[in-house]
């Protein structure tokens, strides 16, 4: 805590004292599935917010029982909104936020820092393969799509572009990849995290099918209290409705 100012040091002590008798949910997962890049991740969330570890846990790969490389502690009910990041030790403290995306980015931020320390580069970019004809031959082209959150990385990476066989896409990642010096890109997550605002099957058939799957987990999305059906065009709650969808529910993965 040497780099914290006195106010933040006192804040950390107050949080730790508050958590002394609180029930916490602990969940372990693995980020990156490529040998040599696997990072063990652990989250602690106060027990009144099980939705956060539920969604986060479905984003990554099953745990492998090793000591965590990255740890995030989330106290969503804390009255002050603040996030403290300790990249050198792989730790993050999230206060006053029950947004799943905050936990997701906490781990991705840590893996990007780690990747750079290993001579690689973490990129806020989606990835896919375009298998198309070039000069009369069917060829594979790796494709990285850069963009800030909410600007269309998932929408474009999880789309077929209406290619007809034998041309096709191979969908890889929708958020963060690790770029190696040889030009290859390593994926980080197992699932996809999409914006649901205005989602419909005409323009986004792959994402729509995944978003209405029984395995999808939605947050801040309007659900009709009588029919139980979701309405992706109703922004009563917020226009930042989100969904966590499983890779196996998206075609071309």
mmCIF file of C-alpha atoms in Angstrom:
data_model
loop_
_atom_site.group_PDB
_atom_site.id
_atom_site.type_symbol
_atom_site.label_atom_id
_atom_site.label_comp_id
_atom_site.label_asym_id
_atom_site.label_seq_id
_atom_site.Cartn_x
_atom_site.Cartn_y
_atom_site.Cartn_z
ATOM 1 C CA UNK A 1 0.000 0.000 0.000
ATOM 2 C CA UNK A 2 3.011 2.297 -0.274
ATOM 3 C CA UNK A 3 1.590 4.097 -3.324
ATOM 4 C CA UNK A 4 -1.777 4.850 -1.696
ATOM 5 C CA UNK A 5 -2.457 8.201 -0.102
ATOM 6 C CA UNK A 6 -3.464 8.258 3.545
ATOM 7 C CA UNK A 7 -7.148 8.555 2.712
ATOM 8 C CA UNK A 8 -7.089 5.374 0.623
ATOM 9 C CA UNK A 9 -5.078 3.520 3.263
ATOM 10 C CA UNK A 10 -7.736 4.379 5.828
ATOM 11 C CA UNK A 11 -10.432 3.315 3.379
ATOM 12 C CA UNK A 12 -8.826 -0.105 2.902
ATOM 13 C CA UNK A 13 -8.621 -0.589 6.667
ATOM 14 C CA UNK A 14 -12.305 0.339 7.053
ATOM 15 C CA UNK A 15 -13.284 -2.131 4.344
ATOM 16 C CA UNK A 16 -11.259 -4.938 5.908
ATOM 17 C CA UNK A 17 -12.804 -4.222 9.300
ATOM 18 C CA UNK A 18 -16.274 -4.214 7.730
ATOM 19 C CA UNK A 19 -15.647 -7.587 6.068
ATOM 20 C CA UNK A 20 -14.385 -9.195 9.262
ATOM 21 C CA UNK A 21 -17.785 -10.731 10.110
ATOM 22 C CA UNK A 22 -19.379 -10.724 6.633
ATOM 23 C CA UNK A 23 -20.238 -13.814 4.622
ATOM 24 C CA UNK A 24 -18.435 -13.894 1.271
ATOM 25 C CA UNK A 25 -18.796 -15.913 -1.911
ATOM 26 C CA UNK A 26 -15.447 -17.186 -3.221
ATOM 27 C CA UNK A 27 -15.114 -18.385 -6.796
ATOM 28 C CA UNK A 28 -12.058 -19.578 -8.730
ATOM 29 C CA UNK A 29 -11.673 -19.646 -12.498
ATOM 30 C CA UNK A 30 -8.936 -19.733 -15.160
ATOM 31 C CA UNK A 31 -8.376 -16.999 -17.727
ATOM 32 C CA UNK A 32 -6.771 -17.998 -21.052
ATOM 33 C CA UNK A 33 -6.826 -21.646 -22.072
ATOM 34 C CA UNK A 34 -3.498 -21.693 -23.906
ATOM 35 C CA UNK A 35 -0.634 -23.486 -22.108
ATOM 36 C CA UNK A 36 1.839 -20.975 -20.741
ATOM 37 C CA UNK A 37 -0.788 -18.239 -20.605
ATOM 38 C CA UNK A 38 -3.284 -19.667 -18.126
ATOM 39 C CA UNK A 39 -3.916 -17.301 -15.212
ATOM 40 C CA UNK A 40 -5.693 -18.412 -12.056
ATOM 41 C CA UNK A 41 -8.339 -15.913 -10.992
ATOM 42 C CA UNK A 42 -10.245 -15.639 -7.716
ATOM 43 C CA UNK A 43 -13.120 -13.352 -6.733
ATOM 44 C CA UNK A 44 -14.612 -12.637 -3.331
ATOM 45 C CA UNK A 45 -18.065 -11.035 -3.374
ATOM 46 C CA UNK A 46 -20.280 -10.181 -0.412
ATOM 47 C CA UNK A 47 -22.973 -12.848 -0.178
ATOM 48 C CA UNK A 48 -25.941 -10.581 -0.960
ATOM 49 C CA UNK A 49 -24.763 -10.274 -4.575
ATOM 50 C CA UNK A 50 -24.565 -13.848 -5.954
ATOM 51 C CA UNK A 51 -25.437 -12.625 -9.462
ATOM 52 C CA UNK A 52 -21.946 -11.143 -9.845
ATOM 53 C CA UNK A 53 -19.953 -14.370 -9.346
ATOM 54 C CA UNK A 54 -22.615 -16.295 -11.286
ATOM 55 C CA UNK A 55 -22.070 -14.184 -14.394
ATOM 56 C CA UNK A 56 -18.327 -13.790 -13.934
ATOM 57 C CA UNK A 57 -17.820 -17.507 -13.327
ATOM 58 C CA UNK A 58 -19.596 -18.350 -16.568
ATOM 59 C CA UNK A 59 -17.255 -16.043 -18.466
ATOM 60 C CA UNK A 60 -14.027 -17.953 -17.833
ATOM 61 C CA UNK A 61 -12.736 -21.524 -17.783
ATOM 62 C CA UNK A 62 -13.063 -24.088 -14.942
ATOM 63 C CA UNK A 63 -10.566 -23.799 -12.070
ATOM 64 C CA UNK A 64 -7.466 -25.961 -11.912
ATOM 65 C CA UNK A 65 -6.814 -25.741 -8.183
ATOM 66 C CA UNK A 66 -3.687 -23.589 -8.189
ATOM 67 C CA UNK A 67 -2.862 -20.473 -6.173
ATOM 68 C CA UNK A 68 -4.554 -17.406 -7.721
ATOM 69 C CA UNK A 69 -2.509 -15.039 -9.855
ATOM 70 C CA UNK A 70 -5.241 -12.381 -9.699
ATOM 71 C CA UNK A 71 -7.689 -11.668 -6.882
ATOM 72 C CA UNK A 72 -10.665 -9.299 -6.856
ATOM 73 C CA UNK A 73 -12.685 -8.350 -3.775
ATOM 74 C CA UNK A 74 -16.090 -6.782 -4.429
ATOM 75 C CA UNK A 75 -18.127 -5.017 -1.750
ATOM 76 C CA UNK A 76 -21.086 -3.881 -3.828
ATOM 77 C CA UNK A 77 -23.043 -2.401 -0.918
ATOM 78 C CA UNK A 78 -20.251 -0.027 0.112
ATOM 79 C CA UNK A 79 -21.629 3.557 0.148
ATOM 80 C CA UNK A 80 -18.693 5.003 -1.786
ATOM 81 C CA UNK A 81 -17.997 4.069 -5.401
ATOM 82 C CA UNK A 82 -14.309 3.417 -5.842
ATOM 83 C CA UNK A 83 -11.968 0.870 -7.417
ATOM 84 C CA UNK A 84 -8.414 0.370 -6.160
ATOM 85 C CA UNK A 85 -6.012 -1.531 -8.413
ATOM 86 C CA UNK A 86 -2.711 -3.103 -7.347
ATOM 87 C CA UNK A 87 -1.226 -4.446 -10.613
ATOM 88 C CA UNK A 88 2.098 -5.509 -9.112
ATOM 89 C CA UNK A 89 0.328 -7.993 -6.828
ATOM 90 C CA UNK A 90 -2.626 -8.786 -9.093
ATOM 91 C CA UNK A 91 -5.246 -7.483 -6.662
ATOM 92 C CA UNK A 92 -8.304 -5.287 -7.162
ATOM 93 C CA UNK A 93 -10.772 -3.856 -4.644
ATOM 94 C CA UNK A 94 -14.193 -2.863 -6.042
ATOM 95 C CA UNK A 95 -16.456 -0.757 -3.847
ATOM 96 C CA UNK A 96 -20.031 0.427 -4.383
ATOM 97 C CA UNK A 97 -20.713 -1.329 -7.701
ATOM 98 C CA UNK A 98 -22.793 -4.432 -8.441
ATOM 99 C CA UNK A 99 -22.102 -4.244 -12.189
ATOM 100 C CA UNK A 100 -20.703 -7.522 -13.484
ATOM 101 C CA UNK A 101 -18.629 -5.656 -16.055
ATOM 102 C CA UNK A 102 -16.591 -4.095 -13.263
ATOM 103 C CA UNK A 103 -15.440 -7.560 -12.128
ATOM 104 C CA UNK A 104 -14.861 -8.684 -15.699
ATOM 105 C CA UNK A 105 -12.640 -5.689 -16.467
ATOM 106 C CA UNK A 106 -10.793 -6.047 -13.169
ATOM 107 C CA UNK A 107 -9.367 -9.405 -14.275
ATOM 108 C CA UNK A 108 -8.805 -8.357 -17.880
ATOM 109 C CA UNK A 109 -6.918 -5.287 -16.673
ATOM 110 C CA UNK A 110 -4.654 -7.505 -14.587
ATOM 111 C CA UNK A 111 -3.978 -9.962 -17.413
ATOM 112 C CA UNK A 112 -3.105 -7.094 -19.768
ATOM 113 C CA UNK A 113 -0.594 -5.769 -17.234
ATOM 114 C CA UNK A 114 0.869 -9.262 -16.805
ATOM 115 C CA UNK A 115 1.047 -9.803 -20.579
ATOM 116 C CA UNK A 116 3.091 -6.629 -21.023
ATOM 117 C CA UNK A 117 5.494 -7.682 -18.261
ATOM 118 C CA UNK A 118 6.062 -10.914 -20.214
ATOM 119 C CA UNK A 119 6.942 -9.104 -23.445
ATOM 120 C CA UNK A 120 3.483 -9.411 -24.991
ATOM 121 C CA UNK A 121 0.724 -6.864 -25.484
ATOM 122 C CA UNK A 122 -2.819 -6.988 -24.139
ATOM 123 C CA UNK A 123 -5.265 -5.496 -26.622
ATOM 124 C CA UNK A 124 -8.829 -4.296 -26.071
ATOM 125 C CA UNK A 125 -9.912 -5.989 -29.268
ATOM 126 C CA UNK A 126 -12.192 -8.731 -30.552
ATOM 127 C CA UNK A 127 -10.834 -11.481 -32.772
ATOM 128 C CA UNK A 128 -12.066 -13.820 -35.479
ATOM 129 C CA UNK A 129 -10.894 -15.648 -38.579
ATOM 130 C CA UNK A 130 -12.242 -14.774 -42.018
ATOM 131 C CA UNK A 131 -12.076 -17.738 -44.382
ATOM 132 C CA UNK A 132 -12.545 -16.196 -47.817
ATOM 133 C CA UNK A 133 -11.393 -16.559 -51.392
ATOM 134 C CA UNK A 134 -8.344 -14.544 -52.387
ATOM 135 C CA UNK A 135 -6.716 -14.964 -55.806
ATOM 136 C CA UNK A 136 -8.912 -17.974 -56.457
ATOM 137 C CA UNK A 137 -7.857 -19.782 -53.278
ATOM 138 C CA UNK A 138 -9.656 -20.216 -49.964
ATOM 139 C CA UNK A 139 -7.501 -18.537 -47.322
ATOM 140 C CA UNK A 140 -7.717 -17.762 -43.605
ATOM 141 C CA UNK A 141 -7.161 -14.191 -42.415
ATOM 142 C CA UNK A 142 -6.805 -13.324 -38.746
ATOM 143 C CA UNK A 143 -8.864 -10.280 -37.840
ATOM 144 C CA UNK A 144 -8.569 -8.002 -34.779
ATOM 145 C CA UNK A 145 -11.275 -5.416 -34.145
ATOM 146 C CA UNK A 146 -10.328 -2.584 -31.779
ATOM 147 C CA UNK A 147 -12.881 -0.549 -29.850
ATOM 148 C CA UNK A 148 -13.895 0.813 -26.473
ATOM 149 C CA UNK A 149 -16.641 -0.866 -24.454
ATOM 150 C CA UNK A 150 -20.048 -0.582 -26.076
ATOM 151 C CA UNK A 151 -18.783 0.398 -29.539
ATOM 152 C CA UNK A 152 -19.593 -2.811 -31.431
ATOM 153 C CA UNK A 153 -16.787 -5.337 -30.894
ATOM 154 C CA UNK A 154 -19.187 -8.113 -29.882
ATOM 155 C CA UNK A 155 -21.734 -7.209 -32.569
ATOM 156 C CA UNK A 156 -19.138 -7.404 -35.340
ATOM 157 C CA UNK A 157 -17.054 -10.290 -34.037
ATOM 158 C CA UNK A 158 -20.144 -12.484 -33.475
ATOM 159 C CA UNK A 159 -21.525 -12.072 -36.985
ATOM 160 C CA UNK A 160 -21.365 -14.336 -40.018
ATOM 161 C CA UNK A 161 -21.189 -11.383 -42.471
ATOM 162 C CA UNK A 162 -23.617 -13.507 -44.530
ATOM 163 C CA UNK A 163 -20.737 -15.489 -46.038
ATOM 164 C CA UNK A 164 -21.737 -18.597 -47.982
ATOM 165 C CA UNK A 165 -19.913 -21.927 -47.692
ATOM 166 C CA UNK A 166 -17.132 -22.734 -48.188
ATOM 167 C CA UNK A 167 -16.422 -19.131 -47.120
ATOM 168 C CA UNK A 168 -17.150 -18.570 -43.428
ATOM 169 C CA UNK A 169 -16.078 -16.939 -40.194
ATOM 170 C CA UNK A 170 -14.556 -18.561 -37.116
ATOM 171 C CA UNK A 171 -15.506 -16.528 -34.042
ATOM 172 C CA UNK A 172 -12.834 -16.330 -31.337
ATOM 173 C CA UNK A 173 -13.104 -13.500 -28.771
ATOM 174 C CA UNK A 174 -15.205 -10.372 -28.290
ATOM 175 C CA UNK A 175 -13.129 -8.348 -25.833
ATOM 176 C CA UNK A 176 -9.430 -8.773 -24.925
ATOM 177 C CA UNK A 177 -6.635 -10.735 -26.597
ATOM 178 C CA UNK A 178 -2.914 -11.071 -25.917
ATOM 179 C CA UNK A 179 -0.780 -10.268 -28.960
ATOM 180 C CA UNK A 180 2.520 -12.140 -29.147
ATOM 181 C CA UNK A 181 5.666 -11.006 -30.956
ATOM 182 C CA UNK A 182 5.095 -13.613 -33.682
ATOM 183 C CA UNK A 183 1.752 -12.005 -34.559
ATOM 184 C CA UNK A 184 -0.443 -14.676 -32.995
ATOM 185 C CA UNK A 185 -3.253 -13.679 -30.634
ATOM 186 C CA UNK A 186 -4.180 -15.555 -27.446
ATOM 187 C CA UNK A 187 -7.788 -15.505 -26.246
ATOM 188 C CA UNK A 188 -8.778 -14.766 -22.659
ATOM 189 C CA UNK A 189 -12.427 -15.700 -22.083
ATOM 190 C CA UNK A 190 -14.796 -18.602 -22.697
ATOM 191 C CA UNK A 191 -18.030 -16.652 -23.175
ATOM 192 C CA UNK A 192 -19.281 -13.359 -24.616
ATOM 193 C CA UNK A 193 -20.658 -10.223 -22.946
ATOM 194 C CA UNK A 194 -23.013 -8.305 -25.204
ATOM 195 C CA UNK A 195 -25.088 -5.144 -25.122
ATOM 196 C CA UNK A 196 -28.736 -6.165 -25.480
ATOM 197 C CA UNK A 197 -30.210 -2.762 -26.361
ATOM 198 C CA UNK A 198 -32.167 -3.167 -29.614
ATOM 199 C CA UNK A 199 -31.004 -6.748 -30.156
ATOM 200 C CA UNK A 200 -33.125 -8.477 -32.816
ATOM 201 C CA UNK A 201 -32.732 -11.544 -35.074
ATOM 202 C CA UNK A 202 -32.743 -9.707 -38.397
ATOM 203 C CA UNK A 203 -29.383 -7.971 -38.092
ATOM 204 C CA UNK A 204 -27.827 -10.055 -35.298
ATOM 205 C CA UNK A 205 -29.103 -13.639 -35.692
ATOM 206 C CA UNK A 206 -26.167 -15.300 -33.901
ATOM 207 C CA UNK A 207 -26.220 -13.071 -30.823
ATOM 208 C CA UNK A 208 -30.009 -13.042 -30.618
ATOM 209 C CA UNK A 209 -30.189 -16.841 -30.626
ATOM 210 C CA UNK A 210 -27.585 -16.984 -27.859
ATOM 211 C CA UNK A 211 -29.284 -14.249 -25.804
ATOM 212 C CA UNK A 212 -32.589 -16.147 -25.621
ATOM 213 C CA UNK A 213 -30.907 -19.452 -24.765
ATOM 214 C CA UNK A 214 -31.730 -20.911 -21.323
ATOM 215 C CA UNK A 215 -27.997 -20.656 -20.584
ATOM 216 C CA UNK A 216 -27.865 -16.879 -21.121
ATOM 217 C CA UNK A 217 -27.620 -14.644 -18.041
ATOM 218 C CA UNK A 218 -29.056 -11.148 -18.438
ATOM 219 C CA UNK A 219 -28.690 -8.004 -16.330
ATOM 220 C CA UNK A 220 -30.514 -4.671 -16.514
ATOM 221 C CA UNK A 221 -32.885 -6.109 -19.143
ATOM 222 C CA UNK A 222 -36.648 -5.567 -18.942
ATOM 223 C CA UNK A 223 -38.719 -8.703 -18.363
ATOM 224 C CA UNK A 224 -42.500 -8.574 -18.768
ATOM 225 C CA UNK A 225 -43.910 -9.427 -15.309
ATOM 226 C CA UNK A 226 -46.904 -11.240 -16.817
ATOM 227 C CA UNK A 227 -45.400 -13.207 -19.706
ATOM 228 C CA UNK A 228 -41.829 -13.572 -18.440
ATOM 229 C CA UNK A 229 -40.494 -12.553 -21.862
ATOM 230 C CA UNK A 230 -37.534 -10.229 -22.227
ATOM 231 C CA UNK A 231 -37.844 -7.030 -24.223
ATOM 232 C CA UNK A 232 -34.547 -5.884 -25.683
ATOM 233 C CA UNK A 233 -36.170 -2.666 -26.945
ATOM 234 C CA UNK A 234 -37.437 -1.505 -23.550
ATOM 235 C CA UNK A 235 -34.856 0.788 -21.942
ATOM 236 C CA UNK A 236 -36.934 1.571 -18.840
ATOM 237 C CA UNK A 237 -34.156 0.291 -16.597
ATOM 238 C CA UNK A 238 -31.219 1.488 -18.701
ATOM 239 C CA UNK A 239 -29.953 1.439 -22.269
ATOM 240 C CA UNK A 240 -26.936 -0.519 -20.986
ATOM 241 C CA UNK A 241 -28.681 -3.879 -20.737
ATOM 242 C CA UNK A 242 -26.156 -6.711 -20.879
ATOM 243 C CA UNK A 243 -26.072 -10.434 -21.462
ATOM 244 C CA UNK A 244 -23.535 -13.166 -20.774
ATOM 245 C CA UNK A 245 -23.885 -15.841 -23.464
ATOM 246 C CA UNK A 246 -22.095 -19.162 -23.763
ATOM 247 C CA UNK A 247 -19.733 -19.917 -26.610
ATOM 248 C CA UNK A 248 -21.552 -23.142 -27.472
ATOM 249 C CA UNK A 249 -24.745 -21.144 -28.113
ATOM 250 C CA UNK A 250 -23.118 -19.059 -30.863
ATOM 251 C CA UNK A 251 -22.722 -20.537 -34.321
ATOM 252 C CA UNK A 252 -19.345 -20.427 -36.087
ATOM 253 C CA UNK A 253 -17.304 -20.744 -32.906
#
